CSV table of C-alpha atoms in Angstrom, one decimal:
chain,number,residue,atom,x,y,z
A,546,MET,CA,-22.3,-13.5,-118.6
A,547,SER,CA,-21.5,-10.3,-117.2
A,548,LEU,CA,-18.1,-9.7,-116.3
A,549,GLN,CA,-18.4,-8.6,-112.6
A,550,ALA,CA,-21.3,-12.1,-112.8
A,551,LEU,CA,-17.9,-14.1,-113.6
A,552,LYS,CA,-15.4,-12.6,-111.3
A,553,GLN,CA,-17.5,-13.9,-108.3
A,554,ASP,CA,-17.8,-17.4,-110.2
A,555,ILE,CA,-14.1,-17.5,-110.0
A,556,ARG,CA,-13.6,-16.7,-106.3
A,557,GLN,CA,-16.6,-19.2,-105.7
A,558,TRP,CA,-15.3,-21.8,-107.6
A,559,GLY,CA,-11.2,-20.7,-106.3
A,560,ARG,CA,-13.4,-21.1,-102.8
A,561,GLU,CA,-14.2,-24.4,-103.8
A,562,LEU,CA,-10.7,-25.4,-104.7
A,563,GLY,CA,-8.9,-24.3,-101.0
A,564,PHE,CA,-8.2,-20.9,-101.7
A,565,SER,CA,-8.5,-18.4,-99.0
A,566,VAL,CA,-8.5,-15.3,-101.3
A,567,ILE,CA,-9.0,-14.5,-105.2
A,568,GLY,CA,-8.7,-10.9,-106.3
A,569,PHE,CA,-7.6,-9.7,-110.0
A,570,ALA,CA,-4.9,-7.5,-111.1
A,571,SER,CA,-4.6,-5.1,-114.2
A,572,ALA,CA,-1.4,-6.3,-115.8
A,573,GLU,CA,-0.2,-2.3,-116.2
A,574,PRO,CA,2.9,-2.1,-115.9
A,575,ILE,CA,4.6,-2.3,-112.2
A,576,ASP,CA,6.7,0.3,-110.6
A,577,ASP,CA,9.9,-1.6,-110.3
A,578,ALA,CA,12.8,1.3,-108.9
A,579,GLY,CA,12.8,0.1,-105.7
A,580,TYR,CA,13.5,-3.7,-106.4
A,581,LEU,CA,15.6,-2.3,-108.7
A,582,GLY,CA,17.6,-0.3,-106.0
A,583,TRP,CA,17.8,-3.4,-103.8
A,584,LEU,CA,19.2,-5.5,-106.6
A,585,ALA,CA,21.9,-2.4,-107.2
A,586,ALA,CA,23.0,-2.3,-103.3
A,587,GLY,CA,23.5,-7.0,-103.4
A,588,TYR,CA,20.8,-7.2,-101.2
A,589,HIS,CA,20.1,-10.3,-103.2
A,590,GLY,CA,23.3,-11.4,-101.8
A,591,ASP,CA,24.1,-14.8,-104.3
A,592,MET,CA,20.4,-15.1,-105.4
A,593,ASP,CA,21.5,-14.1,-109.2
A,594,TYR,CA,18.6,-15.7,-110.6
A,595,MET,CA,16.2,-12.0,-109.0
A,596,ALA,CA,18.7,-9.8,-111.7
A,597,ARG,CA,18.1,-12.0,-114.5
A,598,ASN,CA,14.7,-11.7,-116.8
A,599,LEU,CA,14.6,-7.1,-115.2
A,600,ASP,CA,12.3,-6.3,-118.2
A,601,LYS,CA,9.9,-9.5,-117.4
A,602,ARG,CA,10.1,-8.9,-114.4
A,603,PRO,CA,7.6,-5.7,-113.8
A,604,ARG,CA,5.9,-6.8,-117.6
A,605,PRO,CA,3.3,-8.8,-117.2
A,606,GLY,CA,2.2,-9.0,-120.9
A,607,GLU,CA,6.2,-9.5,-121.7
A,608,LEU,CA,6.2,-12.4,-119.3
A,609,LEU,CA,3.4,-14.2,-121.1
A,610,PRO,CA,2.6,-12.2,-124.5
A,611,GLY,CA,-1.4,-10.9,-124.3
A,612,THR,CA,-1.7,-11.0,-121.0
A,613,ARG,CA,-4.6,-8.9,-119.8
A,614,THR,CA,-5.3,-9.6,-116.4
A,615,ILE,CA,-3.7,-11.6,-113.6
A,616,ILE,CA,-5.8,-13.3,-110.8
A,617,THR,CA,-4.0,-13.5,-108.4
A,618,ALA,CA,-5.0,-16.4,-105.7
A,619,ARG,CA,-3.8,-17.3,-101.1
A,620,LEU,CA,-3.5,-20.7,-99.5
A,621,ASP,CA,-3.3,-20.8,-96.4
A,622,TYR,CA,-0.5,-22.8,-94.6
A,623,HIS,CA,-0.8,-22.0,-90.8
A,624,GLN,CA,-0.7,-25.1,-89.3
A,625,GLY,CA,-2.0,-23.5,-85.9
A,626,GLU,CA,-0.3,-24.5,-82.6
A,627,LEU,CA,2.8,-25.9,-82.4
A,628,PRO,CA,4.3,-27.9,-80.3
A,629,ARG,CA,6.8,-25.8,-78.0
A,630,PRO,CA,10.3,-26.2,-79.1
A,631,THR,CA,12.8,-27.7,-76.5
A,632,PRO,CA,16.4,-26.5,-77.0
A,633,GLU,CA,17.1,-29.9,-78.2
A,634,THR,CA,14.8,-29.2,-81.1
A,635,ALA,CA,15.6,-28.9,-84.8
A,636,ILE,CA,13.2,-25.4,-85.5
A,637,VAL,CA,11.9,-25.7,-89.5
A,638,SER,CA,9.7,-23.2,-91.2
A,639,ARG,CA,6.7,-23.0,-90.5
A,640,TYR,CA,5.8,-23.1,-95.2
A,641,ALA,CA,8.2,-26.0,-94.8
A,642,LEU,CA,7.0,-28.3,-92.8
A,643,GLY,CA,4.2,-30.3,-95.7
A,644,ARG,CA,4.4,-30.8,-98.3
A,645,ASP,CA,6.3,-28.6,-101.4
A,646,TYR,CA,3.9,-25.4,-102.1
A,647,HIS,CA,4.2,-25.1,-105.5
A,648,LYS,CA,3.2,-28.1,-107.0
A,649,VAL,CA,0.1,-27.5,-104.6
A,650,MET,CA,-0.5,-24.1,-106.0
A,651,ARG,CA,-0.1,-24.9,-109.8
A,652,ASN,CA,-2.7,-27.8,-109.8
A,653,ARG,CA,-5.0,-26.0,-107.9
A,654,LEU,CA,-4.3,-23.3,-110.2
A,655,GLN,CA,-5.2,-25.0,-113.1
A,656,LYS,CA,-7.8,-26.5,-112.1
A,657,LEU,CA,-9.5,-23.3,-111.7
A,658,ALA,CA,-8.6,-22.4,-115.4
A,659,GLU,CA,-10.4,-25.2,-116.5
A,660,ARG,CA,-13.5,-24.4,-114.5
A,661,ILE,CA,-13.1,-21.0,-116.2
A,662,ALA,CA,-12.1,-22.4,-119.5
A,663,GLY,CA,-15.7,-24.0,-118.9
A,664,ALA,CA,-17.3,-21.0,-118.4
A,665,THR,CA,-15.9,-18.5,-121.1
A,666,GLY,CA,-14.4,-21.5,-123.8
A,667,PRO,CA,-10.6,-21.7,-124.6
A,668,PHE,CA,-7.8,-18.6,-122.8
A,669,LEU,CA,-5.1,-18.1,-123.0
A,670,HIS,CA,-3.6,-18.1,-119.0
A,671,ARG,CA,-0.4,-19.9,-117.6
A,672,ALA,CA,0.1,-20.4,-114.0
A,673,PHE,CA,3.0,-19.2,-111.6
A,674,SER,CA,4.1,-19.6,-108.2
A,675,ASP,CA,7.1,-18.3,-107.1
A,676,SER,CA,8.6,-19.9,-110.3
A,677,ALA,CA,9.8,-16.8,-112.6
A,678,PRO,CA,9.7,-13.3,-113.0
A,679,VAL,CA,6.7,-12.6,-110.9
A,680,MET,CA,6.5,-9.4,-108.7
A,681,GLU,CA,3.9,-11.8,-106.3
A,682,VAL,CA,3.7,-9.2,-103.5
A,683,GLU,CA,3.0,-6.5,-106.2
A,684,LEU,CA,0.9,-7.7,-108.1
A,685,ALA,CA,-1.6,-8.8,-105.2
A,686,GLY,CA,-1.7,-5.7,-103.4
A,687,ARG,CA,-2.7,-4.3,-106.3
A,688,ALA,CA,-5.3,-7.7,-106.6
A,689,GLY,CA,-6.6,-6.4,-103.3
A,690,LEU,CA,-5.5,-9.1,-101.2
A,691,GLY,CA,-3.0,-7.2,-98.9
A,692,TRP,CA,-0.4,-5.1,-98.2
A,693,ARG,CA,3.3,-5.3,-98.7
A,694,GLY,CA,5.0,-5.7,-94.7
A,695,LYS,CA,7.7,-3.7,-93.4
A,696,HIS,CA,8.8,-7.1,-93.1
A,697,THR,CA,8.4,-7.2,-96.9
A,698,LEU,CA,5.8,-10.1,-97.1
A,699,LEU,CA,2.2,-10.0,-98.7
A,700,LEU,CA,0.6,-8.8,-94.8
A,701,SER,CA,-3.6,-8.8,-95.0
A,702,ARG,CA,-6.1,-8.6,-91.8
A,703,THR,CA,-5.6,-12.3,-91.6
A,704,GLY,CA,-1.5,-12.3,-91.5
A,705,SER,CA,1.3,-13.6,-93.5
A,706,TRP,CA,1.2,-17.0,-93.1
A,707,SER,CA,-0.1,-17.5,-96.9
A,708,PHE,CA,1.5,-18.9,-100.4
A,709,LEU,CA,1.0,-16.6,-104.0
A,710,GLY,CA,0.0,-17.7,-106.9
A,711,GLU,CA,-0.7,-15.9,-110.1
A,712,LEU,CA,-2.8,-17.2,-113.0
A,713,TYR,CA,-2.2,-15.1,-116.2
A,714,THR,CA,-5.0,-14.6,-118.9
A,715,ASP,CA,-5.8,-12.7,-121.7
A,716,LEU,CA,-9.4,-11.9,-119.8
A,717,ALA,CA,-10.7,-8.5,-119.7
A,718,LEU,CA,-11.8,-8.5,-116.4
A,719,PRO,CA,-12.6,-5.4,-114.6
A,720,PRO,CA,-8.7,-5.0,-111.9
A,721,ASP,CA,-10.1,-5.0,-107.6
A,722,ALA,CA,-9.3,-1.9,-105.1
A,723,PRO,CA,-5.8,-2.7,-103.9
A,724,ASP,CA,-5.4,-2.8,-100.3
A,725,THR,CA,-3.7,-0.2,-98.1
A,726,ASP,CA,-0.6,-0.2,-95.6
A,727,HIS,CA,-1.7,-1.1,-92.3
A,728,CYS,CA,2.0,-1.4,-90.6
A,729,GLY,CA,1.0,1.5,-88.6
A,730,ARG,CA,4.3,3.0,-86.5
A,731,CYS,CA,4.8,-0.9,-85.8
A,732,THR,CA,8.0,-2.6,-85.4
A,733,ALA,CA,7.6,-5.9,-83.8
A,734,CYS,CA,8.9,-8.1,-87.9
A,735,LEU,CA,11.7,-5.6,-87.5
A,736,ASP,CA,12.7,-5.6,-84.2
A,737,HIS,CA,12.2,-10.0,-83.3
A,738,CYS,CA,15.4,-10.3,-86.7
A,739,PRO,CA,17.5,-12.9,-85.0
A,740,THR,CA,20.1,-11.2,-86.8
A,741,ARG,CA,19.2,-7.1,-87.4
A,742,ALA,CA,18.4,-8.3,-91.4
A,743,PHE,CA,16.3,-5.4,-92.1
A,744,VAL,CA,18.3,-2.0,-93.3
A,745,ALA,CA,15.5,-0.2,-92.9
A,746,PRO,CA,11.2,-1.2,-92.7
A,747,TYR,CA,10.1,-2.6,-95.9
A,748,VAL,CA,13.7,-2.9,-97.0
A,749,LEU,CA,15.3,-6.6,-96.1
A,750,ASP,CA,19.2,-7.6,-96.6
A,751,ALA,CA,19.1,-11.1,-97.2
A,752,ARG,CA,22.2,-12.2,-96.8
A,753,ARG,CA,22.0,-11.6,-93.1
A,754,CYS,CA,18.4,-13.4,-93.6
A,755,ILE,CA,18.2,-16.6,-91.3
A,756,SER,CA,16.0,-18.0,-94.1
A,757,TYR,CA,18.2,-17.0,-97.0
A,758,LEU,CA,21.7,-18.6,-95.1
A,759,THR,CA,20.0,-21.6,-94.5
A,760,ILE,CA,17.8,-22.2,-98.3
A,761,GLU,CA,19.0,-19.9,-100.2
A,762,HIS,CA,23.0,-20.1,-99.6
A,763,ALA,CA,25.0,-22.9,-101.2
A,764,GLY,CA,28.6,-22.0,-99.3
A,765,PRO,CA,30.0,-21.7,-95.4
A,766,ILE,CA,27.8,-19.8,-93.0
A,767,PRO,CA,29.6,-16.2,-92.1
A,768,GLU,CA,31.3,-17.4,-88.3
A,769,ASP,CA,29.4,-13.3,-87.3
A,770,LEU,CA,26.1,-14.9,-87.9
A,771,ARG,CA,25.9,-18.9,-87.3
A,772,PRO,CA,25.8,-17.8,-83.1
A,773,LEU,CA,22.8,-15.8,-83.9
A,774,MET,CA,20.7,-18.8,-85.6
A,775,GLY,CA,19.7,-20.4,-82.3
A,776,THR,CA,19.1,-23.9,-83.5
A,777,ARG,CA,17.0,-23.2,-86.6
A,778,ILE,CA,17.6,-25.3,-89.2
A,779,TYR,CA,15.6,-24.3,-92.0
A,780,GLY,CA,13.9,-21.1,-92.8
A,781,CYS,CA,12.9,-18.4,-90.1
A,782,ASP,CA,9.2,-17.1,-88.8
A,783,ASP,CA,10.5,-14.8,-86.3
A,784,CYS,CA,9.2,-11.5,-87.8
A,785,GLN,CA,6.4,-13.5,-89.0
A,786,ALA,CA,5.4,-15.2,-85.5
A,787,ALA,CA,6.0,-10.6,-83.8
A,788,CYS,CA,3.6,-9.6,-86.6
A,789,PRO,CA,0.3,-8.8,-84.2
A,790,TRP,CA,-2.3,-9.5,-87.9
A,791,ASN,CA,-0.8,-13.1,-87.4
A,792,ARG,CA,-3.3,-13.6,-84.5
A,793,PHE,CA,-6.2,-13.7,-86.7
A,794,ALA,CA,-4.4,-16.3,-88.9
A,795,GLN,CA,-6.9,-19.2,-90.5
A,796,THR,CA,-5.8,-22.5,-89.6
A,797,THR,CA,-5.5,-24.1,-92.8
A,798,ALA,CA,-7.4,-27.2,-94.1
A,799,ILE,CA,-5.2,-28.1,-96.5
A,800,THR,CA,-4.0,-31.5,-95.1
A,801,ASP,CA,-0.4,-31.0,-97.4
A,802,PHE,CA,0.3,-28.2,-95.7
A,803,LEU,CA,-0.1,-30.1,-92.4
A,804,PRO,CA,3.2,-31.4,-90.7
A,805,ARG,CA,4.9,-34.5,-91.7
A,806,ASN,CA,8.1,-36.9,-90.7
A,807,GLY,CA,7.3,-35.6,-87.3
A,808,LEU,CA,9.7,-32.2,-88.5
A,809,GLU,CA,7.6,-29.8,-86.2
A,810,HIS,CA,9.5,-31.8,-82.5
A,811,SER,CA,12.9,-33.7,-84.3
A,812,THR,CA,16.0,-32.6,-82.4
A,813,LEU,CA,18.9,-31.8,-83.4
A,814,ALA,CA,21.3,-34.9,-82.9
A,815,LYS,CA,18.2,-36.8,-84.5
A,816,LEU,CA,18.3,-35.5,-87.9
A,817,PHE,CA,21.5,-35.3,-87.8
A,818,ALA,CA,21.7,-39.3,-87.8
A,819,TRP,CA,19.9,-39.4,-91.1
A,820,THR,CA,21.8,-41.0,-94.2
A,821,GLU,CA,21.9,-39.1,-97.3
A,822,ALA,CA,19.4,-42.4,-98.4
A,823,GLU,CA,16.9,-41.5,-95.6
A,824,PHE,CA,17.2,-38.0,-96.6
A,825,GLU,CA,15.7,-38.1,-99.7
A,826,THR,CA,13.1,-40.5,-98.9
A,827,ARG,CA,12.5,-39.1,-95.3
A,828,LEU,CA,12.1,-35.4,-97.6
A,829,ALA,CA,10.7,-37.0,-100.2
A,830,GLY,CA,7.7,-33.8,-101.3
A,831,SER,CA,9.3,-31.3,-98.5
A,832,PRO,CA,11.0,-27.9,-99.8
A,833,ILE,CA,13.9,-29.1,-98.0
A,834,ARG,CA,15.0,-31.7,-100.1
A,835,ARG,CA,16.6,-29.0,-102.5
A,836,ILE,CA,19.1,-27.7,-100.6
A,837,GLY,CA,20.3,-31.1,-101.1
A,838,PHE,CA,21.5,-33.8,-97.9
A,839,ASP,CA,25.2,-31.5,-97.4
A,840,ARG,CA,24.0,-28.2,-97.1
A,841,TRP,CA,21.3,-29.8,-95.0
A,842,LEU,CA,24.1,-31.1,-92.3
A,843,ARG,CA,25.7,-27.9,-92.3
A,844,ASN,CA,23.0,-26.1,-91.3
A,845,LEU,CA,22.6,-29.1,-88.1
A,846,ALA,CA,25.5,-28.9,-87.7
A,847,VAL,CA,25.5,-24.8,-86.6
A,848,ALA,CA,22.5,-25.7,-84.7
A,849,LEU,CA,24.4,-28.7,-83.2
A,850,GLY,CA,27.4,-25.2,-82.1
A,851,ASN,CA,24.3,-24.0,-80.6
A,852,ALA,CA,22.7,-26.5,-79.1
A,853,PRO,CA,23.2,-27.2,-74.9
A,854,ARG,CA,25.8,-29.4,-73.9
A,855,SER,CA,25.3,-33.0,-74.0
A,856,ALA,CA,27.3,-36.4,-74.6
A,857,THR,CA,24.5,-36.6,-76.7
A,858,ASN,CA,25.4,-33.8,-79.0
A,859,ARG,CA,28.7,-34.3,-79.1
A,860,GLN,CA,28.6,-37.4,-80.1
A,861,ALA,CA,26.6,-36.4,-83.6
A,862,LEU,CA,29.2,-33.6,-84.7
A,863,GLU,CA,32.1,-36.4,-83.6
A,864,SER,CA,30.5,-38.5,-85.8
A,865,ARG,CA,30.4,-36.2,-89.0
A,866,ARG,CA,34.3,-34.8,-88.3
A,867,ASN,CA,35.9,-36.7,-91.0
A,868,HIS,CA,32.8,-36.3,-93.4
A,869,PRO,CA,33.5,-36.7,-96.9
A,870,SER,CA,32.0,-33.0,-97.7
A,871,GLU,CA,34.9,-29.3,-96.2
A,872,LEU,CA,31.8,-27.4,-96.1
A,873,VAL,CA,30.4,-29.7,-93.4
A,874,ARG,CA,33.5,-30.8,-91.9
A,875,GLU,CA,34.5,-27.3,-91.5
A,876,HIS,CA,31.1,-26.4,-90.3
A,877,VAL,CA,31.0,-29.5,-87.9
A,878,SER,CA,34.1,-28.0,-86.3
A,879,TRP,CA,33.2,-24.9,-85.7
A,880,ALA,CA,30.4,-26.8,-83.9
A,881,LEU,CA,32.9,-28.0,-81.8
A,882,ALA,CA,35.2,-25.6,-81.0
A,883,GLN,CA,31.6,-23.4,-79.4
A,884,TRP,CA,30.4,-26.3,-77.2
A,885,ASP,CA,34.0,-26.8,-75.5
A,886,LYS,CA,33.4,-23.3,-75.5
A,887,MET,CA,30.2,-23.5,-73.4
A,888,PRO,CA,29.8,-24.1,-69.6
A,889,ALA,CA,29.4,-27.1,-68.3
């Protein structure tokens, strides 16, 4: 079998496994000057893991010695039209409405590796999906899957609602041609950021990003940013939703990514009433579970502080006024103060 024929077979096997696109990138070192400058500016906030393994991150061969070709894959997760949120809706990022993508992606990549081994015999490989020091967007761009959008995510002519995964291999497959930037003069993603987290095109100060604040950040949310968060309780999709290329997004066929537990239309008060046991049970298999119950309540308290004035919302906040966690109590106290400031 020729290498080009093997590439075509791998693409076909990828489609059969639900991948929207498969690409091939070389294992040559990646220019990480921009990344290092981003770290030096402190834009990664509390995400200390992003400053580790700096030798391996831009050099695939350091992460998996013997790597020659990286097979990059994309799984689309756009669920189509969702219920329009009301002022009482707890807004959850689309990517977190369904099952945790890490396992879904890695399982499918492993199945792809098994299909390849059936044709080539055993080969060195390792699957990754946002789980190791991998410069995913750069590798995906190098493999022709798209380009880095001004919102810093991978963007293609079918949008950015997608997860990325990589199969590091010792196969000597010809690389694909990289894609080119098609953002042009558009700044819609930057202009629609609620907290003005973009320092410049392609540069995100994570410390101001709602996704960072509600997911990665473990401590109190800065008070000046709380009113700007609205009722977003886990992540934020505003920069993606504003992107014109996402008008061409295809609805996912992967049922694991479809909304579960009514998270696409749940009210703030309803979710705030969950017990810790309900949180653990209802969100089993969800990426949300990893933030823990106290941060879940922290995020909901801020959202309730920004929500309409109602007896239901007031009662919800009062019910957690004396919560054992200082983190929760402080955010509930802030929310009640905001509630008292709101006009009737």
